[in-house]
Amino acid sequence: MAAPTLQQPSFLLVNLKSDSTTKPLLQRCQDLVKIIDEYPAKELHLILPWLVESVFGSLDGCTAGWNLRLLHARSNEYNVVLEFLSPSGPMMKLGYKLQAEEYKYEIPVNYLPGPVKVCIQQGILPECPLFHNKLQFPLSGLLTLNLALNPFEFFMFHFASCLITPKSYPQSAHVSSTDSAYFVLVDTYLKYFLPGEGSVPPSPFSDSRGSVTAPSPRSSSVSLAGYGVHSPSLLKHHIFHQPSVNADPAAQEIWRSETLLQMFVEIWLHHYSLEMYQKLQSPQVKEPFSPTEEHVLVVRLLVKHLHAFSNSLKPETLSSSSPSAHSHAHTSPLEEFKRSALSTNNPAVPSLLCVPRSPYLLLTFSFLHKVSFYSCMTLKERPLVHRVVVQRFVQQKLYLFLQHCFSHWPLDASFRAVLETWLSYIQPWRYTGEKTNAQPDQNRTVPDKWEPFVQENLLMYTKLFQVLLNRAVRTDLVNAKNALMVFRVAKVFSQPNLGEMIQKGEQLFLEPEHVLQHRQPRGYLTPGQGGSFLSSRQRAATDLVFRVKSHVYALEGQDCQYKQMFGPELRGAVTKLIQIIAQARQTAKRISDHSGEAAASSSFLSWFGMGTPDLNSTFSGAEPEESGECLAKTHEFLDRALENLCQIFKLNQGQLAQLISNLGSSQDDGHCKQLPDCIQGENGLVLTDLGRKQIISGLRRFDIQYQGDPELQPIRSYGKACWSETNRRSYFPQFGGHMNALCSRPDLLGRLGRHYLAADPDSSARSPVPRPPSGAHRRARLSLRPLASYRTLLLLLLAYATGAALALGPASCTLLLLVGGLLYGLLVALLGDKLKTH
């Protein structure tokens, strides 16, 4: 298309909408690049909302946009889309161009995450600064509240919402989540706006006014009076104030980084509040939001990058955080942002890393401690408190997000995405970028500098581990994928020093409050005596307890009942898990041995019908997890999980061996396929609670087999459907009496008739369901079902081909086959009982 001529915005938008239905994506992107370069912001203003919706789809899911979640590298449009949406691409350039003119775009509050929407509708200002000073109050009241976002925020809101907005995709369209264009763009944006090295690149667009301006400052409080909401005195005003652009030129560098991080966290994680999660424990309450596996994988990417971003803090920046160094060293805003992005790895300013969010916690500590807490901060350190809020937003929302997934995710292998997200968060030392010596995993010690992180994330380790235990005992651990997940958790928690760090954090939380109150007066020093109201040692000890308690109460509420990870109650739950693991090992070994025996017994003679027919082992579609190789992996994973669990909880190896030996002796030696635990009821066996758990865990199962008429079985995949259906009608009722009389004879002819006309039913007990009366015998019939088998047809073809090679005609081959079949029947009739006994 030639360079577009200047026209009114309405005509420009109409033309673009028309082209979107007639032109291919490549040409549309080329046209948009020219339009963005040549048109002024005033005429591009109306294009952005339509273009964003065209790319990412509508917020209500009615339109799918460019289907970024299904676009893969093999597609011709993949590279075009990535280039157009790149951080320095045309789409972002359009946003910067409109940002310079301070245009605003509205988003309905109804499309915000549930807790944020409820908070605003109740007249309470959300805690996240992202939504401050942005509410638009229409005359119609709160039902049509909107947020006024700048172009960058508007773009990122739609981009983040694209992941969680339900859309109707074709079932055949399936792309690996980590290979999609959306996943790649998330990774690109994180690396660009939260770089580990250097700073965020400046905007590629500059006009006569200079570079793109940062958003206007957010006010610390917003009054909703006059709009039919609660009194302003009841609002939760945010205590941190974002400085204006003129007052703080550093905001020019990091406002995009803050906006991107807050937008991702709010849209992807903030779907559960503490009050909402407590209500979800009732089975009558419907879940407001259910994440997908793709959603969890993107969250894990965010967690990993935040760890790497925070850990890229330079050593000189850490040393400059002390008060004495502030007058000599300058720390860039991005470096300060790294310090508090997610992990707490700066021991120089421990008091800045946990801000109490509950009035009860403030009452726990004396006024002297609070004065000391703020008085010891320099003017350079106090703005860091604004950055501290980022960590608390990520931690609480991720904790509730993971806890919901742990409790509500299906008991299948897709839970691996949730598990790895959790393990990535609780192991920030894996993303330091440091090259460590090649050591075995079990000998890799957690550095001591990560002890503050473990303490300030205590519930991430202890509470989620307890929830995982309850989930693991209900999982089929015979499945190799499930066994791998148990092994992964045990391997992570068995790292040296980690258990001691968790125990120390629990001791700090459980320390009585009256002990803290007695500590403080002893450390009192006036400023004239060279102190800051508390000695540094006493203040540090009190601050450690304060941080751990504030963390637990902020995430679980003030009335939480904490259970120690190494306490007797959890130790009993671990013992039960070990017992289930041992049972799963034995079950996997029995299945593996049985599979090996079955494979060995399937000889070449079975192709000729001389093997014992098994009506129940002929169904196709066996689970790949039950193959011999997977069962061997299951045994290995469970063995190593047992070893690691014993190391974590200091279990006695002798007691473990005794438990496993008792478990082995309790099995029925004469019945390797032991049924689940049942009791005798009026209508047969009834499962107990233990039996249900054994079935769910895959430890025991009923040997369910087909017990009906073999001639009326469903059509199998190895047989021709039309011939099998013909066999269902081959009853020959006019000869039924004669055939029944022949099969009833006790002599040789009777045995021959029973062999060719009707097989004896298997009378072995295979199910607890009561069997039909034994007097109901099957009618004698001539079965044509073997002729529908592809195996039989192949053997007949080989027989006739062999006869042709030996110069035998079709009639001679048919006669030889009939004679051979008769001789085989006589052999079975004469020696049938001896063969069955053998």
PDB file of N, CA and C in Angstrom, residues 622-672:
ATOM      1  N   ALA A 622      -3.370 -49.206  26.768  1.00  0.00           N
ATOM      2  CA  ALA A 622      -2.783 -49.276  28.108  1.00  0.00           C
ATOM      3  C   ALA A 622      -2.033 -47.979  28.405  1.00  0.00           C
ATOM      4  N   GLU A 623      -2.039 -47.593  29.671  1.00  0.00           N
ATOM      5  CA  GLU A 623      -1.396 -46.347  30.055  1.00  0.00           C
ATOM      6  C   GLU A 623       0.120 -46.464  29.883  1.00  0.00           C
ATOM      7  N   PRO A 624       0.762 -45.460  29.245  1.00  0.00           N
ATOM      8  CA  PRO A 624       2.213 -45.535  29.085  1.00  0.00           C
ATOM      9  C   PRO A 624       2.948 -45.482  30.407  1.00  0.00           C
ATOM     10  N   GLU A 625       2.292 -44.915  31.477  1.00  0.00           N
ATOM     11  CA  GLU A 625       2.956 -44.854  32.778  1.00  0.00           C
ATOM     12  C   GLU A 625       3.127 -46.232  33.397  1.00  0.00           C
ATOM     13  N   GLU A 626       2.389 -47.250  32.886  1.00  0.00           N
ATOM     14  CA  GLU A 626       2.488 -48.577  33.453  1.00  0.00           C
ATOM     15  C   GLU A 626       3.472 -49.453  32.693  1.00  0.00           C
ATOM     16  N   SER A 627       4.243 -48.865  31.790  1.00  0.00           N
ATOM     17  CA  SER A 627       5.239 -49.639  31.081  1.00  0.00           C
ATOM     18  C   SER A 627       6.385 -49.977  32.013  1.00  0.00           C
ATOM     19  N   GLY A 628       7.189 -50.932  31.581  1.00  0.00           N
ATOM     20  CA  GLY A 628       8.283 -51.384  32.435  1.00  0.00           C
ATOM     21  C   GLY A 628       9.289 -50.294  32.723  1.00  0.00           C
ATOM     22  N   GLU A 629       9.613 -49.470  31.723  1.00  0.00           N
ATOM     23  CA  GLU A 629      10.593 -48.409  31.925  1.00  0.00           C
ATOM     24  C   GLU A 629      10.095 -47.378  32.922  1.00  0.00           C
ATOM     25  N   CYS A 630       8.815 -46.989  32.806  1.00  0.00           N
ATOM     26  CA  CYS A 630       8.258 -45.990  33.728  1.00  0.00           C
ATOM     27  C   CYS A 630       8.162 -46.548  35.141  1.00  0.00           C
ATOM     28  N   LEU A 631       7.843 -47.833  35.264  1.00  0.00           N
ATOM     29  CA  LEU A 631       7.774 -48.431  36.595  1.00  0.00           C
ATOM     30  C   LEU A 631       9.146 -48.477  37.248  1.00  0.00           C
ATOM     31  N   ALA A 632      10.171 -48.684  36.435  1.00  0.00           N
ATOM     32  CA  ALA A 632      11.525 -48.655  36.990  1.00  0.00           C
ATOM     33  C   ALA A 632      11.878 -47.256  37.484  1.00  0.00           C
ATOM     34  N   LYS A 633      11.462 -46.234  36.741  1.00  0.00           N
ATOM     35  CA  LYS A 633      11.690 -44.861  37.198  1.00  0.00           C
ATOM     36  C   LYS A 633      10.905 -44.574  38.467  1.00  0.00           C
ATOM     37  N   THR A 634       9.670 -45.096  38.529  1.00  0.00           N
ATOM     38  CA  THR A 634       8.870 -44.906  39.738  1.00  0.00           C
ATOM     39  C   THR A 634       9.601 -45.447  40.956  1.00  0.00           C
ATOM     40  N   HIS A 635      10.129 -46.649  40.825  1.00  0.00           N
ATOM     41  CA  HIS A 635      10.851 -47.258  41.946  1.00  0.00           C
ATOM     42  C   HIS A 635      12.054 -46.411  42.344  1.00  0.00           C
ATOM     43  N   GLU A 636      12.779 -45.883  41.370  1.00  0.00           N
ATOM     44  CA  GLU A 636      13.949 -45.058  41.668  1.00  0.00           C
ATOM     45  C   GLU A 636      13.550 -43.756  42.353  1.00  0.00           C
ATOM     46  N   PHE A 637      12.522 -43.074  41.825  1.00  0.00           N
ATOM     47  CA  PHE A 637      12.082 -41.809  42.418  1.00  0.00           C
ATOM     48  C   PHE A 637      11.604 -42.005  43.853  1.00  0.00           C
ATOM     49  N   LEU A 638      10.831 -43.063  44.091  1.00  0.00           N
ATOM     50  CA  LEU A 638      10.306 -43.284  45.434  1.00  0.00           C
ATOM     51  C   LEU A 638      11.412 -43.681  46.408  1.00  0.00           C
ATOM     52  N   ASP A 639      12.387 -44.448  45.948  1.00  0.00           N
ATOM     53  CA  ASP A 639      13.521 -44.797  46.811  1.00  0.00           C
ATOM     54  C   ASP A 639      14.264 -43.548  47.270  1.00  0.00           C
ATOM     55  N   ARG A 640      14.535 -42.663  46.330  1.00  0.00           N
ATOM     56  CA  ARG A 640      15.277 -41.449  46.673  1.00  0.00           C
ATOM     57  C   ARG A 640      14.426 -40.488  47.497  1.00  0.00           C
ATOM     58  N   ALA A 641      13.107 -40.490  47.256  1.00  0.00           N
ATOM     59  CA  ALA A 641      12.231 -39.657  48.086  1.00  0.00           C
ATOM     60  C   ALA A 641      12.234 -40.132  49.531  1.00  0.00           C
ATOM     61  N   LEU A 642      12.187 -41.449  49.737  1.00  0.00           N
ATOM     62  CA  LEU A 642      12.268 -41.988  51.097  1.00  0.00           C
ATOM     63  C   LEU A 642      13.568 -41.586  51.778  1.00  0.00           C
ATOM     64  N   GLU A 643      14.646 -41.677  51.047  1.00  0.00           N
ATOM     65  CA  GLU A 643      15.948 -41.316  51.620  1.00  0.00           C
ATOM     66  C   GLU A 643      15.988 -39.852  52.020  1.00  0.00           C
ATOM     67  N   ASN A 644      15.464 -38.966  51.163  1.00  0.00           N
ATOM     68  CA  ASN A 644      15.491 -37.539  51.462  1.00  0.00           C
ATOM     69  C   ASN A 644      14.551 -37.175  52.607  1.00  0.00           C
ATOM     70  N   LEU A 645      13.382 -37.817  52.675  1.00  0.00           N
ATOM     71  CA  LEU A 645      12.460 -37.535  53.775  1.00  0.00           C
ATOM     72  C   LEU A 645      13.069 -37.940  55.114  1.00  0.00           C
ATOM     73  N   CYS A 646      13.765 -39.063  55.136  1.00  0.00           N
ATOM     74  CA  CYS A 646      14.440 -39.467  56.374  1.00  0.00           C
ATOM     75  C   CYS A 646      15.514 -38.464  56.769  1.00  0.00           C
ATOM     76  N   GLN A 647      16.173 -37.894  55.781  1.00  0.00           N
ATOM     77  CA  GLN A 647      17.209 -36.902  56.075  1.00  0.00           C
ATOM     78  C   GLN A 647      16.593 -35.601  56.587  1.00  0.00           C
ATOM     79  N   ILE A 648      15.456 -35.200  56.038  1.00  0.00           N
ATOM     80  CA  ILE A 648      14.826 -33.938  56.440  1.00  0.00           C
ATOM     81  C   ILE A 648      14.341 -34.018  57.884  1.00  0.00           C
ATOM     82  N   PHE A 649      13.638 -35.085  58.215  1.00  0.00           N
ATOM     83  CA  PHE A 649      12.973 -35.189  59.514  1.00  0.00           C
ATOM     84  C   PHE A 649      13.746 -36.064  60.499  1.00  0.00           C
ATOM     85  N   LYS A 650      15.015 -36.354  60.190  1.00  0.00           N
ATOM     86  CA  LYS A 650      15.890 -37.091  61.098  1.00  0.00           C
ATOM     87  C   LYS A 650      15.241 -38.406  61.554  1.00  0.00           C
ATOM     88  N   LEU A 651      14.667 -39.109  60.597  1.00  0.00           N
ATOM     89  CA  LEU A 651      14.016 -40.376  60.924  1.00  0.00           C
ATOM     90  C   LEU A 651      15.048 -41.470  61.081  1.00  0.00           C
ATOM     91  N   ASN A 652      14.785 -42.370  62.024  1.00  0.00           N
ATOM     92  CA  ASN A 652      15.681 -43.480  62.300  1.00  0.00           C
ATOM     93  C   ASN A 652      15.604 -44.510  61.164  1.00  0.00           C
ATOM     94  N   GLN A 653      16.738 -44.866  60.634  1.00  0.00           N
ATOM     95  CA  GLN A 653      16.754 -45.827  59.540  1.00  0.00           C
ATOM     96  C   GLN A 653      16.244 -47.190  59.976  1.00  0.00           C
ATOM     97  N   GLY A 654      16.491 -47.546  61.226  1.00  0.00           N
ATOM     98  CA  GLY A 654      15.980 -48.820  61.718  1.00  0.00           C
ATOM     99  C   GLY A 654      14.460 -48.844  61.775  1.00  0.00           C
ATOM    100  N   GLN A 655      13.878 -47.731  62.231  1.00  0.00           N
ATOM    101  CA  GLN A 655      12.419 -47.664  62.257  1.00  0.00           C
ATOM    102  C   GLN A 655      11.829 -47.691  60.852  1.00  0.00           C
ATOM    103  N   LEU A 656      12.505 -47.045  59.920  1.00  0.00           N
ATOM    104  CA  LEU A 656      12.027 -47.065  58.535  1.00  0.00           C
ATOM    105  C   LEU A 656      12.077 -48.472  57.966  1.00  0.00           C
ATOM    106  N   ALA A 657      13.168 -49.184  58.226  1.00  0.00           N
ATOM    107  CA  ALA A 657      13.272 -50.558  57.731  1.00  0.00           C
ATOM    108  C   ALA A 657      12.215 -51.447  58.373  1.00  0.00           C
ATOM    109  N   GLN A 658      11.944 -51.229  59.660  1.00  0.00           N
ATOM    110  CA  GLN A 658      10.916 -52.019  60.339  1.00  0.00           C
ATOM    111  C   GLN A 658       9.535 -51.745  59.750  1.00  0.00           C
ATOM    112  N   LEU A 659       9.282 -50.465  59.438  1.00  0.00           N
ATOM    113  CA  LEU A 659       7.986 -50.099  58.843  1.00  0.00           C
ATOM    114  C   LEU A 659       7.803 -50.758  57.486  1.00  0.00           C
ATOM    115  N   ILE A 660       8.851 -50.752  56.676  1.00  0.00           N
ATOM    116  CA  ILE A 660       8.746 -51.358  55.343  1.00  0.00           C
ATOM    117  C   ILE A 660       8.616 -52.872  55.443  1.00  0.00           C
ATOM    118  N   SER A 661       9.362 -53.494  56.397  1.00  0.00           N
ATOM    119  CA  SER A 661       9.255 -54.945  56.550  1.00  0.00           C
ATOM    120  C   SER A 661       7.879 -55.346  57.052  1.00  0.00           C
ATOM    121  N   ASN A 662       7.314 -54.576  57.969  1.00  0.00           N
ATOM    122  CA  ASN A 662       5.956 -54.867  58.435  1.00  0.00           C
ATOM    123  C   ASN A 662       4.943 -54.709  57.310  1.00  0.00           C
ATOM    124  N   LEU A 663       5.191 -53.754  56.475  1.00  0.00           N
ATOM    125  CA  LEU A 663       4.294 -53.536  55.347  1.00  0.00           C
ATOM    126  C   LEU A 663       4.361 -54.702  54.377  1.00  0.00           C
ATOM    127  N   GLY A 664       5.574 -55.228  54.175  1.00  0.00           N
ATOM    128  CA  GLY A 664       5.699 -56.362  53.272  1.00  0.00           C
ATOM    129  C   GLY A 664       5.097 -57.631  53.833  1.00  0.00           C
ATOM    130  N   SER A 665       5.249 -57.843  55.153  1.00  0.00           N
ATOM    131  CA  SER A 665       4.694 -59.062  55.748  1.00  0.00           C
ATOM    132  C   SER A 665       3.185 -59.018  55.845  1.00  0.00           C
ATOM    133  N   SER A 666       2.610 -57.804  55.811  1.00  0.00           N
ATOM    134  CA  SER A 666       1.159 -57.710  55.905  1.00  0.00           C
ATOM    135  C   SER A 666       0.471 -58.065  54.606  1.00  0.00           C
ATOM    136  N   GLN A 667       1.228 -58.164  53.521  1.00  0.00           N
ATOM    137  CA  GLN A 667       0.623 -58.525  52.250  1.00  0.00           C
ATOM    138  C   GLN A 667       0.292 -60.014  52.243  1.00  0.00           C
ATOM    139  N   ASP A 668      -0.747 -60.346  51.526  1.00  0.00           N
ATOM    140  CA  ASP A 668      -1.166 -61.738  51.392  1.00  0.00           C
ATOM    141  C   ASP A 668      -0.218 -62.448  50.440  1.00  0.00           C
ATOM    142  N   ASP A 669       0.601 -63.377  50.999  1.00  0.00           N
ATOM    143  CA  ASP A 669       1.584 -64.046  50.166  1.00  0.00           C
ATOM    144  C   ASP A 669       0.950 -64.915  49.098  1.00  0.00           C
ATOM    145  N   GLY A 670      -0.207 -65.467  49.360  1.00  0.00           N
ATOM    146  CA  GLY A 670      -0.842 -66.339  48.388  1.00  0.00           C
ATOM    147  C   GLY A 670      -1.710 -65.616  47.392  1.00  0.00           C
ATOM    148  N   HIS A 671      -1.845 -64.306  47.530  1.00  0.00           N
ATOM    149  CA  HIS A 671      -2.705 -63.559  46.629  1.00  0.00           C
ATOM    150  C   HIS A 671      -1.991 -62.270  46.281  1.00  0.00           C
ATOM    151  N   CYS A 672      -1.190 -62.276  45.206  1.00  0.00           N
ATOM    152  CA  CYS A 672      -0.355 -61.132  44.871  1.00  0.00           C
ATOM    153  C   CYS A 672      -1.192 -59.946  44.426  1.00  0.00           C
TER     154      CYS A 672
END
